[in-house]
CSV table of C-alpha atoms in Angstrom, one decimal:
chain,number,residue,atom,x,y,z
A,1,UNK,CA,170.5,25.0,70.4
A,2,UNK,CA,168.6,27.1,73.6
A,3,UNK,CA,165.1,27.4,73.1
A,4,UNK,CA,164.1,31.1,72.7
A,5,UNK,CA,162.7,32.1,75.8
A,6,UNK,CA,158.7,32.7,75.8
A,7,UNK,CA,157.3,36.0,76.6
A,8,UNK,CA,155.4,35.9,79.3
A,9,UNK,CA,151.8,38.4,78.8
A,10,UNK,CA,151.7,40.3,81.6
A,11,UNK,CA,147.7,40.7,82.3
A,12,UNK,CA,147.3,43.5,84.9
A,13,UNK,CA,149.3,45.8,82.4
A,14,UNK,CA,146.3,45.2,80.2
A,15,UNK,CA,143.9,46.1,82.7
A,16,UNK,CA,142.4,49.7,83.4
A,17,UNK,CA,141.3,51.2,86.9
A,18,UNK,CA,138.3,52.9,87.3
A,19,UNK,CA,136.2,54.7,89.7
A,20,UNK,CA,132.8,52.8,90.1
A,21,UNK,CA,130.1,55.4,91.1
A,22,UNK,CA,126.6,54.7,93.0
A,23,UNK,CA,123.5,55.9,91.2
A,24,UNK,CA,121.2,59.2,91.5
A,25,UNK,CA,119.6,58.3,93.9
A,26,UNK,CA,122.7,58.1,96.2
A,27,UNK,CA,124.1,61.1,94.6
A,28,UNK,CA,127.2,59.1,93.2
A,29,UNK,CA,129.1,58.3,95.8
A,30,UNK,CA,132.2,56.2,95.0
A,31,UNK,CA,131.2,52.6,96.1
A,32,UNK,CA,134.8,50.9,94.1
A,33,UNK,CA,138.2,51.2,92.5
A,34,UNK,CA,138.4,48.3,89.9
A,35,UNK,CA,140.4,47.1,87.7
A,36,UNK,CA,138.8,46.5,83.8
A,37,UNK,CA,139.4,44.8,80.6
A,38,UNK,CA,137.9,47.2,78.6
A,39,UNK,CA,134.3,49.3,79.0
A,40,UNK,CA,131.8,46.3,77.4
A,41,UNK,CA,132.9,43.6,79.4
A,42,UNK,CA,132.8,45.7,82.4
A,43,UNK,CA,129.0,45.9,82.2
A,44,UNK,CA,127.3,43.5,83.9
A,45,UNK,CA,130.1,43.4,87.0
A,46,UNK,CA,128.7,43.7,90.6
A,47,UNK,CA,129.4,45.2,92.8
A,48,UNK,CA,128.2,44.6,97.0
A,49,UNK,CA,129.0,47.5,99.3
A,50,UNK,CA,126.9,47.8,103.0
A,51,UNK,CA,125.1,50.9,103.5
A,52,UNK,CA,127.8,52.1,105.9
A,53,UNK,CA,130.1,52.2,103.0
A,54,UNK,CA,127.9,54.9,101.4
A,55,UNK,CA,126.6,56.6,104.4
A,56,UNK,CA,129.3,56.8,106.4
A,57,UNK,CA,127.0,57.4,109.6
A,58,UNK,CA,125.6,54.6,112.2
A,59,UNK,CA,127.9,51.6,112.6
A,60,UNK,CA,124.4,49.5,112.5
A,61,UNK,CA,124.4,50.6,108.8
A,62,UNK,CA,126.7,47.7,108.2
A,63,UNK,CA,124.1,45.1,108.8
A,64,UNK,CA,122.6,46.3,105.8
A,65,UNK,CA,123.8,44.6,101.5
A,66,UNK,CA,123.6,47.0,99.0
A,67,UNK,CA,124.5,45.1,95.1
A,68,UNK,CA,124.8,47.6,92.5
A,69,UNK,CA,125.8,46.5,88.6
A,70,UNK,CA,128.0,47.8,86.6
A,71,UNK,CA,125.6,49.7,83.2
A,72,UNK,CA,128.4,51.7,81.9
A,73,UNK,CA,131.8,53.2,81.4
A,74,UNK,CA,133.1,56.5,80.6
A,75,UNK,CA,136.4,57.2,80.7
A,76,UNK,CA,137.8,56.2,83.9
A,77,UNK,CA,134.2,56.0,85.5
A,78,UNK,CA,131.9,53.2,85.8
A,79,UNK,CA,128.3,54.2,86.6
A,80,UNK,CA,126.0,51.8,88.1
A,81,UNK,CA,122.7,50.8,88.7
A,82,UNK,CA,121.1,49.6,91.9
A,83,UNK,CA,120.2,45.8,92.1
A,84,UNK,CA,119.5,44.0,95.3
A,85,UNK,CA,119.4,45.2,99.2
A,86,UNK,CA,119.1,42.5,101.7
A,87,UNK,CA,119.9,42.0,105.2
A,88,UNK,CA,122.7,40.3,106.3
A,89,UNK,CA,122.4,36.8,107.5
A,90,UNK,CA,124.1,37.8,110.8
A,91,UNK,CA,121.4,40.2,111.2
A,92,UNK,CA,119.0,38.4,110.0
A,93,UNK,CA,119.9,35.6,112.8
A,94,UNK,CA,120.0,38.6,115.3
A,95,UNK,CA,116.3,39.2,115.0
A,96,UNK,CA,115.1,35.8,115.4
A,97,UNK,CA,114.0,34.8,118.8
A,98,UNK,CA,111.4,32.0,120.6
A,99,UNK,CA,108.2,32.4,121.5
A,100,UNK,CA,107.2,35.2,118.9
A,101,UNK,CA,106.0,35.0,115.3
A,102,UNK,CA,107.9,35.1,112.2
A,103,UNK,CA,105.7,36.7,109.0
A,104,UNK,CA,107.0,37.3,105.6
A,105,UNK,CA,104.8,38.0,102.8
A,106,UNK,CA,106.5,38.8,98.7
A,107,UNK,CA,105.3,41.2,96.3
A,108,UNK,CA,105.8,42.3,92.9
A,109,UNK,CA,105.4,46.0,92.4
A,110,UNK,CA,106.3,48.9,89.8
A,111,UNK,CA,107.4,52.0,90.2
A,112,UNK,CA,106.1,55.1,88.0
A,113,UNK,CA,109.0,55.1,85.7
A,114,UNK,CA,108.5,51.6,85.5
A,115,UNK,CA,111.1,49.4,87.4
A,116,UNK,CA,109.8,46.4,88.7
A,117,UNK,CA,111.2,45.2,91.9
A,118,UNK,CA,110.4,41.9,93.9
A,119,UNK,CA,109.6,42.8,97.5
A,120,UNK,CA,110.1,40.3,100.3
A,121,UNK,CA,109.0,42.1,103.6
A,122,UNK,CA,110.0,40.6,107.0
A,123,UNK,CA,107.8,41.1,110.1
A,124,UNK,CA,108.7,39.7,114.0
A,125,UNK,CA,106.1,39.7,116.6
A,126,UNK,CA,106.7,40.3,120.7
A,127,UNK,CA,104.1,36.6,120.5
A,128,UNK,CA,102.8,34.5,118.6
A,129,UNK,CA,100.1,35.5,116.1
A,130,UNK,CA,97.4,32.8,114.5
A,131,UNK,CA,96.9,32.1,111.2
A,132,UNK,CA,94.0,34.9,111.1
A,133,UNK,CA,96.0,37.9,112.4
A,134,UNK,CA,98.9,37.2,110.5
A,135,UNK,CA,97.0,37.2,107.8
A,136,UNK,CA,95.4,40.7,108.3
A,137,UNK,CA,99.7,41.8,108.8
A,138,UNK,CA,100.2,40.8,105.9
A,139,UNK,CA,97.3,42.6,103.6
A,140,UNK,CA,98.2,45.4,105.8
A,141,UNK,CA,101.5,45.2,103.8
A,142,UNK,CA,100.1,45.2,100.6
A,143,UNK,CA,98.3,48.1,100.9
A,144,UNK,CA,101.0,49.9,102.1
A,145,UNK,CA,103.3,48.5,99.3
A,146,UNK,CA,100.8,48.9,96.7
A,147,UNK,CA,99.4,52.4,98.0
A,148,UNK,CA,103.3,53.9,97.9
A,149,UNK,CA,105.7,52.3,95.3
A,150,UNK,CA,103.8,52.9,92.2
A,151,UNK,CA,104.0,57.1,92.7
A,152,UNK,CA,107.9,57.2,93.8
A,153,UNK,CA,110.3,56.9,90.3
A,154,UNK,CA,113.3,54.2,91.2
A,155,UNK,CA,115.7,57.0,92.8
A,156,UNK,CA,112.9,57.6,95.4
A,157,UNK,CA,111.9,54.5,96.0
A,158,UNK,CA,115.6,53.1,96.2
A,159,UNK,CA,115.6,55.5,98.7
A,160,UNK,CA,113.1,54.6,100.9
A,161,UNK,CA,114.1,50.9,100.8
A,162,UNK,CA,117.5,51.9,101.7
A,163,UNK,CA,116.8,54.8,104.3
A,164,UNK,CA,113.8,52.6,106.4
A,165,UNK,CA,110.7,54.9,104.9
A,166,UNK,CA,108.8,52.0,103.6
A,167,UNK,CA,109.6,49.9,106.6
A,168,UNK,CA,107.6,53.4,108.5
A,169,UNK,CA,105.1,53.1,106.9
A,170,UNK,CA,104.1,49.3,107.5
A,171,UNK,CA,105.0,49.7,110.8
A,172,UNK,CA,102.4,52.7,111.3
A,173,UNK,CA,99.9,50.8,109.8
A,174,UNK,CA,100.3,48.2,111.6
A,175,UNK,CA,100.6,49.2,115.3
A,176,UNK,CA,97.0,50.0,114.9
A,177,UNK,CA,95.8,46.4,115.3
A,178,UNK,CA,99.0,44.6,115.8
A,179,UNK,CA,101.8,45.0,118.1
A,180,UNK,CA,105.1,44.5,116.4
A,181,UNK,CA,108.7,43.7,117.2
A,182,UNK,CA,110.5,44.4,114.3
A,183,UNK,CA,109.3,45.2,110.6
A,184,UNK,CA,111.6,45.5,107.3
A,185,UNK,CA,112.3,44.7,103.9
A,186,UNK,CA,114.4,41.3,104.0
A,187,UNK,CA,115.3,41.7,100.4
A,188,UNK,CA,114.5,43.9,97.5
A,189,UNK,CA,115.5,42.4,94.0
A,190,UNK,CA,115.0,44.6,90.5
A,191,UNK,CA,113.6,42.1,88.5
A,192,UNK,CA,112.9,44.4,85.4
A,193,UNK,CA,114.6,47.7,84.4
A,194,UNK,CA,111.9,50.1,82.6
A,195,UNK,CA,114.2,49.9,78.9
A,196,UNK,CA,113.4,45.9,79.4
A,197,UNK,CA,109.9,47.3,80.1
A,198,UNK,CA,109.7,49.3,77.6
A,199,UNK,CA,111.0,46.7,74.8
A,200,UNK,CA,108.2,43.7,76.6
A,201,UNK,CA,104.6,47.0,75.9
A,202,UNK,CA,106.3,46.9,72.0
A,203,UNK,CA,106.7,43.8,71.5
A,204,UNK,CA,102.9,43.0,73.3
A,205,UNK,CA,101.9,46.1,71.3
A,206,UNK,CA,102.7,44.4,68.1
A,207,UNK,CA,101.4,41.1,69.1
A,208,UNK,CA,98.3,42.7,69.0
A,209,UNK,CA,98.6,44.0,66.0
A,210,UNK,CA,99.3,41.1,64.1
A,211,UNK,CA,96.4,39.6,65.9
């Protein structure tokens, strides 16, 4: 007697397409077209786009790594939130040359709505600096850092990351007392969303209640 043949599930028929938007602050551009399982599992998904891909402008735009995460789905759209920018490792290669001096100094910083984002900031000298005046580069970063993030709210601030502002900034600073080659944020990372934020104050807030 033949063996009924088994039906064979076809997955992809199972699956849903949707557009995958950018955030506010890059006026929700689509960044994707991607097929879903169903809108919970989708959250979470990344996605990594260069800044070309939103822009549209300057081929040099590519050498920037934009990672936004999927937060959540409405109909056929998936909105996103922004996660990581880096350089890529081609650029990063790019920039390094002998003879001059490599500095990178990491912060962790808030914004006013209360997004906290890990900072690592990348500066390259025409020479080489001692230990003294890369030091002094280095606190001149922090000030800047620490004097501009906490009044932007995350759309602003993911703008200036993105669009070179903060990178400005340091460099104005800077040029003051140090003569530089290249300055920029190597990687920004959100480490903490401000509704993860908001859960840690309550739960400290009755901690100390208790106490």
């Amino acid at each position: 007697m033949a063996r009924k043949a088994r039906k064979i599930k076809d997955k992809w028929k199972e699956k849903k397409w949707v557009n995958v938007v950018a955030p506010d602050s890059f006026n929700n551009v689509n960044i994707g077209y991607v097929p879903i399982t169903d809108d919970e599992n989708a959250k979470g998904r990344i996605l990594e786009v260069t800044l070309w891909d939103i822009l549209k402008g300057d081929p040099s735009q590519h050498q920037y790594k934009i990672i936004f995460q999927i937060d959540n789905v409405i109909e056929n759209k998936a909105k996103t939130i922004f996660k990581r920018f880096e350089y890529s490792k081609e650029f990063l290669r790019s920039l390094i040359r002998r003879g001059s001096s490599k500095v990178n100094f990491v912060i962790d910083i808030e914004t006013k709505d209360n997004y906290v984002f890990r900072i690592k900031m990348l500066a390259l000298t025409h020479r080489q600096l001692n230990t003294s005046r890369q030091r002094q580069l280095r606190l001149i970063t922090k000030d800047v850092i620490e004097k501009t993030v906490p009044t932007m709210d995350i759309d602003g601030f993911v703008q200036a990351t993105c669009y070179g502002k903060i990178n400005s900034d340091i460099m104005a600073a800077a040029k003051k007392v140090i003569k530089l080659r290249h300055v920029g944020l190597e990687k920004v990372k959100l480490i903490k969303t401000a509704s993860a934020q908001t859960v840690l104050l309550e739960a400290k807030s009755k901690k100390t209640k208790s106490d």
